Amino acid sequence: MSKILVIGARGRAGSAAVAEAQNRGHSVVGVARTTSAGLVVGDVTDAGRVAELAVGCDAVIAGVYDGGSDPGEFFARAARALVDGLEKADVRRLVWVGLASILPTSDGTLLMDTEGYPREYRSFFLAHQAVLDVFAASSLDWVSIAPTGDFDHADPSRQGRYRVAPADARELISYADFAVALVDEVDHPEHHRAAIGVVV
């Protein structure tokens, strides 16, 4: 049994990760920005709080978003705080909920650069890429996991399987199956200091 810290535990990916980890018998500490039943309060941009919560944990899963902030500023602060906090707490494994847009497609073109892909959110995509640059410069054993395309909001069912694949905007995965991939990378880490996409 592992002790796992899940930051962003009230979000859809985070709450699915909490459920998956608990179902496997892990000890889970869920973190949210504001008070919520069963969760502790913490801010992913506060390195001191991240360190405090992470002490004694085997791994951290982070799926965070702040719709009220500039994405470039928020994700940069979050990435730096995660690195500083986890290094201080001596926790090396970080599983980050990433973004399909910055993953390569089968021909090597980044999904965000493919024809017809929405450009109005490009600053958001680039903010996610900057996060990986911060992680890459750290000592953490990190992995970024994203859907190869998007989440399946219509079908929340859990099939309990997934595969790693190139980015493809047409592909969907449920939050429940995505959480299987997140927790698998805690239980049996296969990808290190890399960004991957998963689909059923």
Coordinates of C-alpha atoms in Angstrom, one line a residue:
M1 CA 0.0 0.0 0.0
S2 CA 1.3 3.5 -0.9
K3 CA 0.5 6.8 0.5
I4 CA -0.6 9.1 -2.3
L5 CA -1.2 12.9 -2.2
V6 CA -3.7 14.0 -4.8
I7 CA -3.7 17.7 -5.5
G8 CA -6.8 19.0 -7.3
A9 CA -8.8 16.2 -5.7
R10 CA -12.1 18.0 -6.3
G11 CA -11.7 18.2 -10.1
R12 CA -12.9 15.5 -12.4
A13 CA -9.5 13.9 -13.0
G14 CA -8.4 14.3 -9.4
S15 CA -11.5 12.9 -7.9
A16 CA -11.3 9.9 -10.3
A17 CA -7.7 9.4 -9.2
V18 CA -8.7 9.5 -5.5
A19 CA -11.4 6.9 -6.1
E20 CA -9.1 4.6 -8.1
A21 CA -6.3 4.8 -5.6
Q22 CA -8.7 4.1 -2.6
N23 CA -10.2 1.2 -4.5
R24 CA -6.7 -0.3 -4.7
G25 CA -6.2 0.0 -1.0
H26 CA -3.9 3.0 -1.0
S27 CA -3.9 5.7 1.7
V28 CA -4.9 8.9 -0.1
V29 CA -4.8 12.5 1.0
G30 CA -6.9 14.6 -1.3
V31 CA -6.2 18.3 -1.5
A32 CA -8.4 21.2 -2.7
R33 CA -8.1 24.9 -2.6
T34 CA -11.1 25.4 -0.3
T35 CA -12.8 23.4 2.4
S36 CA -14.6 20.3 1.2
A37 CA -15.7 17.1 2.9
G38 CA -13.0 14.5 3.1
L39 CA -10.3 16.8 1.6
V40 CA -7.6 19.0 3.1
V41 CA -7.0 22.6 2.1
G42 CA -3.9 23.4 0.1
D43 CA -2.7 25.7 -2.7
V44 CA -0.6 24.1 -5.4
T45 CA 1.2 27.4 -5.9
D46 CA 2.4 27.4 -2.2
A47 CA 5.6 25.4 -2.1
G48 CA 5.6 25.3 1.7
R49 CA 2.2 23.8 1.9
V50 CA 3.0 21.3 -0.8
A51 CA 6.1 20.2 1.1
E52 CA 4.1 20.0 4.4
L53 CA 1.4 17.8 2.8
A54 CA 3.8 15.6 0.8
V55 CA 6.0 14.6 3.7
G56 CA 5.8 10.8 4.1
C57 CA 4.0 10.3 0.8
D58 CA 5.3 7.8 -1.8
A59 CA 4.0 9.8 -4.8
V60 CA 1.9 12.8 -5.8
I61 CA -0.8 13.1 -8.4
A62 CA -1.6 16.6 -9.5
G63 CA -4.4 17.7 -11.8
V64 CA -4.9 21.4 -11.3
Y65 CA -6.5 24.4 -13.0
D66 CA -7.5 27.9 -12.1
G67 CA -10.0 29.4 -14.5
G68 CA -9.7 32.8 -12.8
S69 CA -6.0 33.2 -13.4
D70 CA -3.8 33.9 -16.3
P71 CA -2.7 30.3 -17.4
G72 CA 0.9 31.3 -18.0
E73 CA 1.2 32.7 -14.5
F74 CA -0.7 30.0 -12.7
F75 CA 0.9 27.0 -14.3
A76 CA 4.4 28.5 -13.9
R77 CA 3.8 29.1 -10.2
A78 CA 2.3 25.7 -9.8
A79 CA 5.2 23.9 -11.5
R80 CA 7.8 25.8 -9.5
A81 CA 5.9 25.1 -6.2
L82 CA 5.6 21.4 -6.9
V83 CA 9.2 21.1 -7.7
D84 CA 10.4 23.1 -4.7
G85 CA 7.9 21.5 -2.3
L86 CA 8.4 17.9 -3.4
E87 CA 12.2 18.2 -3.4
K88 CA 12.0 19.6 0.1
A89 CA 9.7 16.8 1.2
D90 CA 12.0 14.2 -0.5
V91 CA 9.2 12.9 -2.7
R92 CA 10.4 12.1 -6.1
R93 CA 7.5 10.6 -8.0
L94 CA 5.1 13.1 -9.6
V95 CA 2.2 12.1 -11.9
W96 CA 1.0 15.2 -13.6
V97 CA -2.4 15.5 -15.5
G98 CA -1.2 16.9 -18.8
L99 CA -2.7 18.2 -22.0
A100 CA -3.2 16.4 -25.4
S101 CA -2.5 19.6 -27.3
I102 CA 1.2 19.5 -26.6
L103 CA 1.7 15.8 -27.5
P104 CA 3.0 14.6 -30.9
T105 CA 0.6 13.0 -33.4
S106 CA 1.6 9.9 -35.3
D107 CA 3.6 11.9 -37.9
G108 CA 5.4 13.9 -35.1
T109 CA 3.4 17.1 -35.5
L110 CA 2.2 18.5 -32.2
L111 CA -1.5 18.2 -31.9
M112 CA -1.8 22.0 -31.4
D113 CA -0.1 22.6 -34.7
T114 CA -2.3 20.3 -36.8
E115 CA -4.7 21.8 -39.3
G116 CA -8.1 22.8 -37.9
Y117 CA -7.0 22.6 -34.2
P118 CA -8.3 25.6 -32.2
R119 CA -5.8 28.4 -32.0
E120 CA -7.7 30.6 -29.5
Y121 CA -6.4 28.5 -26.6
R122 CA -2.8 28.5 -27.7
S123 CA -1.6 30.4 -24.7
F124 CA -3.1 27.7 -22.5
F125 CA -1.3 25.0 -24.5
L126 CA 2.0 26.8 -24.2
A127 CA 1.5 27.3 -20.5
H128 CA 1.3 23.5 -20.1
Q129 CA 4.4 23.0 -22.2
A130 CA 6.3 25.5 -19.9
V131 CA 5.3 23.3 -16.9
L132 CA 7.1 20.3 -18.5
D133 CA 10.2 22.5 -19.0
V134 CA 10.2 23.3 -15.3
F135 CA 9.8 19.6 -14.4
A136 CA 12.6 18.6 -16.9
A137 CA 15.0 21.0 -15.1
S138 CA 14.3 19.4 -11.7
S139 CA 15.4 16.2 -10.0
L140 CA 11.8 14.8 -9.9
D141 CA 10.9 11.5 -11.4
W142 CA 7.9 12.9 -13.2
V143 CA 5.5 11.8 -15.9
S144 CA 2.8 13.8 -17.6
I145 CA -0.3 11.9 -18.7
A146 CA -3.0 13.3 -21.0
P147 CA -5.8 11.9 -23.0
T148 CA -4.6 11.4 -26.6
G149 CA -7.6 13.5 -27.6
D150 CA -10.1 14.5 -24.9
F151 CA -12.2 13.2 -22.1
D152 CA -15.4 11.3 -22.8
H153 CA -17.9 13.4 -21.0
A154 CA -20.9 11.3 -22.3
D155 CA -19.7 7.9 -21.1
P156 CA -18.2 7.9 -17.6
S157 CA -17.9 4.1 -17.4
R158 CA -14.7 2.3 -16.3
Q159 CA -13.4 -0.4 -18.6
G160 CA -10.2 -0.7 -16.5
R161 CA -7.8 -0.6 -19.5
Y162 CA -6.0 1.9 -21.7
R163 CA -3.0 2.1 -24.0
V164 CA -0.3 4.6 -24.7
A165 CA -0.7 6.2 -28.2
P166 CA 0.1 9.3 -30.2
A167 CA -2.1 12.3 -29.9
D168 CA -5.4 12.1 -32.0
A169 CA -8.1 14.7 -31.5
R170 CA -10.8 12.1 -32.4
E171 CA -10.0 9.8 -29.5
L172 CA -11.7 9.8 -26.1
I173 CA -11.2 8.2 -22.7
S174 CA -13.3 8.3 -19.6
Y175 CA -12.1 10.0 -16.4
A176 CA -12.3 6.6 -14.7
D177 CA -10.1 4.9 -17.2
F178 CA -7.7 7.8 -17.2
A179 CA -7.4 7.4 -13.5
V180 CA -6.3 3.8 -14.0
A181 CA -3.3 5.1 -16.0
L182 CA -2.5 7.8 -13.3
V183 CA -2.5 5.3 -10.5
D184 CA -0.7 2.6 -12.5
E185 CA 2.2 5.1 -12.9
V186 CA 2.4 5.2 -9.1
D187 CA 2.1 1.4 -8.5
H188 CA 4.3 0.3 -11.4
P189 CA 6.1 3.3 -12.9
E190 CA 6.9 2.7 -16.6
H191 CA 7.4 6.2 -17.9
H192 CA 10.0 8.6 -16.5
R193 CA 10.6 12.3 -17.2
A194 CA 8.3 12.1 -20.2
A195 CA 4.8 13.1 -21.5
I196 CA 2.5 10.4 -22.8
G197 CA -1.1 10.2 -24.1
V198 CA -3.5 7.4 -23.2
V199 CA -6.7 6.1 -24.8
V200 CA -8.9 3.0 -24.3

